[in-house]
Amino acid sequence: MIHLKGIPAAPGIAIGKTLFFDSEDVSVPRRAIAEDQVPYEVLRLEEAFIKTRHQILTIQKKLSEDLGQEHAEILNAHLLVLEDQALREEIINGLKRQHVNVEAIFDEVIRRHLKAFSRTEDEYLRERTADIDDVRRRVLRNLLGRPHGTLAHLEEPMVVVAHDLSPSETAQMHRQHVIAFVTDVGGRTSHTAIMAKSLEIPAVVGVEGATKRIAKGEFVIVDGTRGEVLIDPDAETIARYEVEQRRHQEINRQLLHVKDLPAETLDRRAIMLSANIELPDEVPSVIAHGAQGIGLFRTEFLYLNRNDFPTEAEQYEAYRQVVEQVAPHPVIIRTMDLGGDKFFSPLQLPSEINPFMGWRAIRFSLARPDIFRMQLRAILRASVAGNLKMMYPMISGIEELRRANEILREVKQELAREGVPMAKTMEVGAMIEVPSAALTCDLLASEVDFFSIGTNDLIQYSLAVDRVNEKIAYLYEPTHPAILRLIKQIIEVGHAAKIWVGMCGEMAGEPSLALLLLGMGLDEFSTSPVQLPIVKQVIRSVEYSYAQSVVAEALTLKTAKEVEAFLLASLKQVAPALVE
């Protein structure tokens, strides 16, 4: 038996034979052309773009029917590439200058853009290279008259193994026949991983050398929860995983009943459970998983992948739509987290050596009040549609907070003078995700209505660990004693100042950590919609006093691994079915 390790992209266990999906790169010929052949090559390019667009729209339609509009929207990024006029001009100029066939020029230009994207340190943007590369391969196949591979017509259950799977290839998978997939490359936030979760297909991505080490037709176990692939497992291992597979299925069935029950402990301490979203189209999923509101509505989607600024009307409409659908439950809008390494072409932002600690989030907003004010106007206008709250990202001290609140006050006065309706009151909070904010949260607490702890960045900055650097990934420890102390302090200080404290980082969605955070007195948990039922199950399985005793013991431990083991053991006592 061979054991391979990768990145857990979609949870669940699958056992079966492998099918290799050939999504290998297309070989691109290069040949000289005469100058008078350039118009013909341009025509071929336009025809290939039209054909590609038609293919993507067809896949998008199927995706919308099978999974809903929010997943079909993923392919909008593909369509944007085809509609990019600057890209077209770059290719045509290349044709006129070099006098070689259009396939070669197109490939050369797109690869140059891919290289630029792959250099960014932002994980989300870096993984958008998959969308661009998907379009590249599809256009090239159309130019060369090569067939496109498809996973739509499998006739028996198989584990798909590929170097990579594009979003459009993943979209064509049939749940009954593709029981899992394994890829050489990929990350947790790629569209392929997002779709695997939605399709509920166990997936492990980023398994180095998977296509070389796994044979065609070989028997494998795919553990999408732990990110493991077992090749040629023995009978004892298969039997053990079959038991675990049945247990997973049973837990999922049970959790379906939990989503409509109150999020309260056995001794009736009520907790707020909210969801994190990036797009308005995710609201149905939020409601379907029993969220009581949206604890983090990221607004960057309005600014990225476009060549101009979103208007106030566009922003207002996006916010209003979400607030209205979720009412009377709250929606917390996070003001823009743009800047640094976030691509936004109209601004032509310079690259930075340390973009995560650079000109971004509230720093960018305060430096560009013209853009910030427009967003605040849209948020305030949408506040009449329901229960809207707002928070600032990456606050590092009181001066930033005061300046942001000052601009907010000015915008309110401006709208009032114009007679524009707004909610009478709107809670305003600060994200606590920078160590300086955590250590001075007593100063910040008197000037906001709530805190939302952003653990992904708080851990990264506090432990000095780049969370996308695989070489030091082992140092990214949510259970590090320093992190536990910081979080406990933030919650206690918030409560002492009589404001509520939520969390919108990944920690809020981990069952054993949810037990700890519950005991620390966290008021609101906000995580991805699919994690909500399991967090609710943890909350409903314990008395608050038990969770408090877990915190007291955990704070006496000296290492992250000791804390992790203790939390798992504690969770096992009250909710054994949830422990692996």
XYZ file of C-alpha atoms in Angstrom:
580
model
C 0.000 0.000 0.000
C 1.309 3.481 -0.922
C 0.238 6.528 1.012
C 0.076 9.917 -0.776
C -0.646 13.235 0.903
C -2.307 16.253 -0.693
C -4.637 19.146 0.118
C -8.134 18.218 1.358
C -10.397 19.998 -1.162
C -13.785 18.373 -0.487
C -14.647 16.085 2.470
C -15.780 12.470 2.304
C -14.391 9.026 1.539
C -14.488 7.138 -1.754
C -13.200 3.671 -2.570
C -12.843 2.488 -6.145
C -10.879 2.111 -9.362
C -9.127 4.980 -11.109
C -9.809 6.563 -14.450
C -7.189 8.847 -15.962
C -8.575 11.996 -17.467
C -6.407 13.420 -20.168
C -6.372 17.147 -19.748
C -2.797 17.422 -20.872
C -1.607 20.524 -22.576
C -2.099 21.054 -26.290
C 0.998 21.028 -28.463
C 1.090 24.314 -30.374
C 2.767 24.402 -33.826
C 4.589 27.560 -34.903
C 4.895 28.473 -38.580
C 5.640 31.609 -40.535
C 2.858 33.310 -42.490
C 2.883 35.942 -45.220
C 1.774 39.471 -44.377
C -1.385 39.149 -46.481
C -2.420 36.104 -44.392
C -2.748 38.169 -41.198
C -6.445 39.076 -41.811
C -7.238 35.372 -42.298
C -5.509 34.489 -39.016
C -7.492 37.242 -37.246
C -10.674 35.741 -38.667
C -9.671 32.284 -37.376
C -9.110 33.779 -33.924
C -12.555 35.439 -33.911
C -14.221 32.171 -34.983
C -12.396 30.248 -32.242
C -13.484 32.838 -29.654
C -17.113 32.592 -30.812
C -17.020 28.790 -30.698
C -15.411 28.817 -27.255
C -17.952 31.283 -25.946
C -20.774 29.063 -27.194
C -19.217 26.007 -25.473
C -18.829 27.858 -22.164
C -22.405 29.178 -22.292
C -23.640 25.619 -22.877
C -21.696 24.328 -19.842
C -22.871 27.323 -17.821
C -26.498 26.559 -18.640
C -26.087 22.953 -17.515
C -24.321 24.071 -14.356
C -27.125 26.489 -13.545
C -29.709 23.709 -13.957
C -27.730 21.180 -11.897
C -26.228 23.301 -9.120
C -27.824 26.726 -9.293
C -26.960 30.095 -10.741
C -24.268 30.897 -8.158
C -22.069 28.086 -9.505
C -22.774 28.968 -13.116
C -21.443 32.455 -12.318
C -17.999 30.910 -11.822
C -17.674 30.642 -15.588
C -18.249 34.385 -15.981
C -14.502 34.779 -15.453
C -13.970 32.611 -18.575
C -16.318 34.784 -20.613
C -14.533 37.933 -19.425
C -11.275 36.610 -20.856
C -12.940 36.127 -24.248
C -14.444 39.627 -24.121
C -11.202 41.366 -23.156
C -10.575 43.865 -25.963
C -7.048 44.648 -24.759
C -6.162 40.945 -25.025
C -7.501 40.813 -28.596
C -5.457 43.834 -29.581
C -2.337 42.358 -28.011
C -2.747 39.167 -30.075
C -3.474 41.042 -33.321
C -0.475 43.321 -32.781
C 1.644 40.208 -32.223
C 0.396 38.744 -35.510
C 1.242 41.917 -37.418
C 4.661 42.162 -35.813
C 5.828 38.545 -35.902
C 4.044 37.083 -38.950
C 3.468 33.619 -37.420
C 0.272 31.561 -37.057
C -2.384 32.742 -34.618
C -2.210 29.652 -32.346
C 1.407 30.449 -31.517
C 0.744 34.148 -30.850
C -2.382 33.453 -28.783
C -0.520 30.868 -26.686
C 2.437 33.217 -26.190
C 0.262 36.156 -25.057
C -1.927 34.115 -22.680
C 1.068 32.407 -21.097
C 2.557 35.824 -20.388
C -0.610 36.798 -18.486
C -0.645 33.447 -16.667
C 2.894 34.049 -15.495
C 1.940 37.459 -14.084
C -1.043 35.977 -12.208
C 0.980 33.086 -10.823
C 3.459 35.507 -9.217
C 0.871 37.188 -6.984
C 0.914 36.182 -3.311
C -2.856 36.312 -3.029
C -4.046 32.692 -3.016
C -7.465 33.519 -4.432
C -6.086 35.491 -7.358
C -3.268 33.019 -7.986
C -5.785 30.242 -8.409
C -7.721 32.272 -10.967
C -4.948 31.212 -13.335
C -6.930 27.978 -13.657
C -9.791 29.931 -15.254
C -7.486 31.653 -17.747
C -5.674 28.418 -18.554
C -9.016 26.676 -19.060
C -9.899 29.252 -21.719
C -6.428 28.970 -23.275
C -6.688 25.216 -23.777
C -10.259 25.432 -25.043
C -9.455 28.164 -27.612
C -6.335 26.286 -28.774
C -8.292 23.054 -29.277
C -10.856 24.981 -31.313
C -8.132 26.624 -33.415
C -6.422 23.276 -34.029
C -9.618 21.272 -34.503
C -8.791 18.934 -31.623
C -11.551 17.195 -29.587
C -12.366 18.266 -26.021
C -12.250 15.635 -23.275
C -15.383 15.184 -21.181
C -16.352 13.419 -17.966
C -20.059 13.571 -18.728
C -20.449 10.096 -20.193
C -18.903 7.687 -17.664
C -20.956 4.555 -17.200
C -19.610 3.224 -13.894
C -18.356 4.744 -10.611
C -14.700 5.804 -10.934
C -12.076 7.859 -9.127
C -10.819 10.440 -11.626
C -7.073 11.121 -11.590
C -5.728 14.079 -13.560
C -2.843 16.494 -13.610
C -5.424 19.237 -13.154
C -9.119 19.724 -13.752
C -10.491 22.964 -15.066
C -13.725 24.418 -13.649
C -15.545 23.608 -16.900
C -14.327 19.977 -16.779
C -15.392 19.646 -13.144
C -18.772 21.117 -14.022
C -19.433 18.254 -16.437
C -18.865 15.527 -13.847
C -21.768 13.278 -13.059
C -22.080 12.694 -9.323
C -23.185 9.085 -9.712
C -20.158 8.060 -11.736
C -17.345 10.324 -10.543
C -17.039 9.229 -6.915
C -13.874 11.234 -6.170
C -11.034 13.008 -7.873
C -7.322 13.434 -7.307
C -5.106 15.991 -9.028
C -1.381 16.759 -9.163
C -1.973 20.481 -8.640
C -4.588 22.824 -7.176
C -5.507 24.568 -3.946
C -8.328 24.863 -1.404
C -9.826 28.031 -2.880
C -9.706 27.068 -6.559
C -13.012 27.020 -8.386
C -12.466 23.311 -8.954
C -12.321 22.731 -5.183
C -15.366 24.937 -4.600
C -17.370 22.982 -7.157
C -16.237 19.634 -5.734
C -17.704 20.676 -2.377
C -20.937 21.761 -4.005
C -21.170 18.526 -5.966
C -20.318 16.681 -2.708
C -17.564 14.751 -4.484
C -14.611 13.876 -2.190
C -11.462 15.472 -3.609
C -7.765 15.702 -2.840
C -5.776 18.233 -4.873
C -2.105 19.164 -4.963
C -0.955 15.522 -4.692
C 2.533 15.846 -6.109
C 3.180 13.220 -8.779
C -0.267 11.609 -8.444
C -0.564 10.903 -12.166
C 2.857 9.217 -12.157
C 2.479 7.177 -8.985
C -1.096 5.961 -9.471
C -1.667 3.403 -12.232
C -4.680 3.388 -14.534
C -7.432 1.141 -13.195
C -5.716 0.818 -9.803
C -7.779 0.414 -6.639
C -7.531 3.454 -4.308
C -9.067 5.020 -1.223
C -9.576 8.791 -1.382
C -9.976 10.555 1.949
C -11.057 14.090 1.074
C -11.335 15.065 4.747
C -7.695 14.379 5.615
C -6.272 14.959 2.122
C -4.971 11.402 1.712
C -4.861 8.857 -1.107
C -4.112 5.191 -0.373
C -2.981 3.176 -3.394
C -3.610 -0.569 -3.489
C -4.877 -0.766 0.129
C -5.000 -4.134 1.941
C -8.256 -5.800 2.992
C -7.994 -4.604 6.592
C -7.560 -0.949 5.518
C -10.474 -1.182 3.086
C -12.706 -2.613 5.811
C -11.701 0.189 8.200
C -12.443 2.892 5.636
C -15.761 1.302 4.708
C -16.830 1.603 8.335
C -15.689 5.231 8.384
C -17.476 5.925 5.111
C -20.762 4.630 6.546
C -20.220 6.721 9.672
C -19.714 9.882 7.559
C -22.891 9.205 5.643
C -24.838 8.683 8.856
C -23.485 11.904 10.409
C -24.475 13.866 7.317
C -27.977 12.434 7.487
C -28.271 13.402 11.160
C -26.934 16.905 10.577
C -29.701 17.587 8.075
C -32.142 17.566 11.001
C -30.023 19.969 13.041
C -30.105 22.898 10.652
C -33.574 24.078 11.706
C -33.024 23.632 15.460
C -31.863 26.507 17.695
C -28.109 27.023 18.175
C -28.071 26.719 21.946
C -26.234 24.666 24.543
C -27.928 22.021 26.686
C -28.346 24.668 29.399
C -29.952 27.110 26.920
C -27.104 29.517 26.175
C -27.973 30.875 22.722
C -25.254 31.444 20.138
C -25.490 33.339 16.860
C -24.557 31.227 13.813
C -23.849 33.146 10.622
C -22.315 32.468 7.219
C -19.463 33.970 5.194
C -20.205 34.816 1.558
C -18.433 36.387 -1.405
C -21.318 36.743 -3.858
C -25.007 37.670 -3.581
C -25.890 34.397 -5.306
C -24.682 32.443 -2.262
C -27.670 33.555 -0.186
C -29.826 30.460 -0.982
C -27.023 28.235 0.361
C -26.850 30.376 3.513
C -30.561 29.905 4.133
C -30.484 26.194 3.217
C -27.838 25.497 5.873
C -29.769 27.226 8.649
C -27.675 30.393 9.149
C -29.183 33.162 11.263
C -27.521 35.820 9.173
C -24.374 36.717 7.276
C -21.374 37.443 9.475
C -19.044 38.352 6.626
C -20.107 39.661 3.236
C -16.889 40.268 1.272
C -17.289 43.099 -1.213
C -14.160 42.731 -3.349
C -16.067 40.823 -6.053
C -17.520 44.152 -7.166
C -14.064 45.529 -7.968
C -12.118 42.604 -9.391
C -12.061 41.218 -12.939
C -13.233 44.456 -14.536
C -11.772 47.459 -16.262
C -13.723 50.188 -14.480
C -15.004 51.122 -11.045
C -18.364 49.785 -9.869
C -20.869 52.617 -9.672
C -22.666 53.553 -6.466
C -25.876 52.193 -8.036
C -24.243 48.805 -8.791
C -22.927 48.507 -5.253
C -26.227 49.596 -3.710
C -28.107 46.996 -5.756
C -25.751 44.159 -4.710
C -25.994 45.069 -1.016
C -29.737 45.706 -1.088
C -30.402 42.377 -2.746
C -28.566 40.419 -0.023
C -29.907 42.443 2.913
C -33.472 42.121 1.670
C -33.228 38.345 1.145
C -31.741 37.692 4.584
C -34.014 40.098 6.535
C -34.915 40.177 9.378
C -31.574 38.494 10.087
C -28.428 40.650 10.028
C -25.918 41.051 7.203
C -22.451 42.352 8.084
C -20.827 44.026 5.095
C -17.052 44.259 5.221
C -15.812 47.389 3.487
C -13.423 46.770 0.594
C -10.253 44.790 1.220
C -8.558 46.070 -1.943
C -4.976 47.075 -2.538
C -1.557 45.493 -2.140
C -1.569 42.525 -4.481
C -5.293 42.671 -5.337
C -5.603 43.206 -9.089
C -7.700 46.179 -9.980
C -6.643 47.501 -13.370
C -8.074 51.076 -13.293
C -5.898 51.825 -10.266
C -2.721 50.314 -11.734
C -1.470 49.537 -8.239
C 2.279 49.062 -7.944
C 3.503 45.627 -6.855
C 4.756 45.389 -3.279
C 7.343 43.163 -1.615
C 5.024 42.313 1.297
C 1.520 42.872 -0.097
C -0.282 41.200 2.836
C 1.235 43.837 5.102
C 1.074 46.595 2.530
C -1.303 49.163 1.072
C -4.579 47.307 1.464
C -7.944 47.122 3.252
C -8.676 50.135 5.501
C -5.285 51.644 4.648
C -6.237 51.758 0.999
C -9.751 53.060 1.800
C -8.406 55.942 3.890
C -5.867 56.814 1.210
C -8.569 56.828 -1.494
C -11.574 58.442 0.240
C -13.240 59.055 -3.141
C -13.611 55.269 -3.645
C -14.345 54.619 0.036
C -17.070 57.279 0.228
C -18.849 55.799 -2.771
C -18.985 52.412 -1.060
C -20.192 53.943 2.204
C -22.966 55.780 0.360
C -24.113 52.496 -1.207
C -24.010 50.689 2.151
C -25.942 53.413 3.964
C -28.568 53.549 1.220
C -29.005 49.744 1.419
C -29.407 49.921 5.215
C -33.140 50.613 4.879
C -33.646 47.210 3.201
C -33.211 45.191 6.406
C -30.777 44.546 9.235
C -27.449 45.810 7.875
C -24.247 46.162 9.895
C -20.805 47.172 8.624
C -17.199 46.532 9.644
C -13.762 47.790 8.679
C -10.984 45.291 7.746
C -7.415 45.345 9.051
C -7.800 48.087 11.655
C -4.428 48.364 13.387
C -5.075 51.229 15.808
C -7.450 53.874 17.099
C -6.413 56.571 14.619
C -7.469 54.503 11.619
C -10.763 53.670 13.282
C -11.478 57.312 14.134
C -10.661 58.479 10.604
C -12.921 55.797 9.091
C -15.765 56.756 11.446
C -15.234 60.411 10.631
C -15.643 59.745 6.907
C -18.727 57.649 7.677
C -20.250 60.549 9.629
C -19.545 62.952 6.750
C -21.205 60.611 4.260
C -24.250 60.245 6.507
C -24.590 64.022 6.697
C -24.212 64.282 2.929
C -26.986 61.742 2.318
C -29.208 63.407 4.909
C -28.807 66.748 3.134
C -29.811 65.056 -0.118
C -32.877 63.565 1.573
C -31.739 59.987 0.896
C -33.393 57.466 3.254
C -31.101 55.520 5.648
C -31.676 53.259 8.648
C -31.891 55.287 11.876
C -29.087 53.247 13.394
C -26.489 50.908 11.907
C -24.013 48.934 13.992
C -20.395 49.507 12.994
C -17.628 47.099 13.978
C -13.919 46.515 13.585
C -12.217 43.365 12.428
C -9.546 42.295 14.866
C -6.955 40.581 12.694
C -3.756 42.486 13.426
C -1.813 41.915 16.680
C -1.710 45.656 17.429
C -5.515 45.762 17.280
C -5.786 42.704 19.523
C -3.466 44.247 22.096
C -5.260 47.602 22.094
C -8.801 46.323 21.702
C -9.751 48.027 24.992
C -9.121 51.348 23.239
C -11.047 50.306 20.119
C -14.002 48.835 22.011
C -15.324 52.202 23.150
C -15.675 53.412 19.557
C -17.396 50.443 17.853
C -20.538 48.342 18.340
C -18.860 44.954 17.883
C -15.650 43.083 17.107
C -15.274 40.369 14.494
C -12.090 38.325 14.909
C -10.446 37.497 11.582
C -8.373 34.492 12.602
C -6.783 33.713 9.232
C -4.750 36.930 9.299
C -4.492 37.168 13.091
C -2.700 33.796 13.171
C -0.541 34.683 10.178
C 0.621 38.012 11.617
C 0.913 36.857 15.247
C 2.973 33.755 14.472
C 4.854 35.402 11.555
C 3.765 32.599 9.217
C 2.925 33.166 5.563
C -0.143 30.949 5.325
C 0.338 30.226 1.610
C 3.967 29.141 2.007
C 3.937 25.321 1.952
C 7.440 25.081 3.480
C 6.337 26.592 6.773
C 2.723 25.420 6.749
C 3.423 23.357 9.894
C 3.900 26.610 11.843
C 0.382 27.842 11.083
C -1.201 26.654 14.352
C -4.640 27.940 15.403
C -4.174 26.175 18.762
C -0.879 27.904 19.562
C -1.063 29.199 23.185
C -0.374 32.746 21.944
C -3.443 32.629 19.691
C -5.669 31.239 22.434
C -4.589 34.015 24.808
C -5.171 36.724 22.216
C -8.662 35.478 21.352
C -9.657 35.111 25.001
C -8.457 38.630 25.708
C -10.377 40.118 22.769
C -13.610 38.442 23.884
C -13.197 39.478 27.529
C -12.338 43.071 26.663
C -15.292 43.263 24.271
C -17.694 41.993 26.919
C -16.254 44.323 29.558
C -17.035 47.187 27.186
C -20.540 45.701 26.653
C -20.106 44.963 22.957
C -20.595 41.575 21.319
C -17.737 39.613 19.744
C -17.934 37.374 16.684
C -15.453 35.428 14.582
C -15.407 35.116 10.801
C -12.162 33.144 10.286
C -11.653 29.462 9.502
C -11.306 28.632 13.210
C -15.037 29.214 13.714
C -15.869 26.254 11.466
C -13.671 23.592 13.121
C -15.715 21.398 15.521
C -13.099 20.984 18.283
C -12.150 24.666 18.107
C -15.830 25.616 18.211
C -15.999 23.904 21.604
C -13.099 26.057 22.830
C -14.515 29.303 21.401
C -17.894 28.544 22.921
C -16.252 28.232 26.333
C -14.407 31.511 25.833
C -17.782 33.231 25.452
C -17.756 33.979 21.711
C -21.162 35.422 20.790
C -21.234 34.775 17.043
C -19.659 32.085 14.836
C -19.507 32.876 11.117
C -18.171 30.274 8.698
C -18.851 28.696 5.310
C -22.503 27.607 5.016
C -21.669 23.873 4.742
C -19.860 23.939 8.126
C -22.785 25.458 10.024
C -24.729 22.257 10.844
C -21.648 20.589 12.365
C -20.823 23.672 14.489
C -24.436 23.768 15.625
C -24.256 20.105 16.569
C -21.217 20.842 18.781
C -23.041 23.695 20.503
C -26.144 21.593 21.072
C -24.107 18.717 22.534
C -22.643 20.487 25.574
C -23.412 22.563 28.620
C -21.724 25.942 28.697
C -19.970 25.066 31.958
C -18.301 22.077 30.265
C -17.003 24.298 27.451
C -15.664 26.735 30.076
C -13.820 23.912 31.842
C -12.265 22.919 28.505
C -10.933 26.456 28.091
C -9.473 26.489 31.603
C -7.578 23.240 30.951
C -6.481 24.179 27.422
C -4.892 27.411 28.673
C -2.599 25.444 30.989
C -1.078 23.479 28.074
C 2.205 24.569 26.544
C 2.131 23.512 22.882
C -0.333 23.703 20.004
C -0.252 19.926 19.563
C -1.097 19.332 23.222
C -4.036 21.731 22.936
C -5.216 20.092 19.715
C -5.126 16.583 21.201
C -6.903 17.751 24.361
C -9.676 19.490 22.374
C -10.291 16.401 20.254
C -10.503 14.249 23.390
C -12.897 16.753 24.981
C -15.108 16.829 21.899
C -15.120 13.051 21.807
C -16.624 12.971 25.297
C -19.672 15.003 24.303
C -20.044 14.360 20.565
C -18.134 11.171 19.697
C -19.746 10.883 16.273
C -18.052 14.117 15.154
C -14.527 12.999 15.999
C -12.557 11.280 13.280
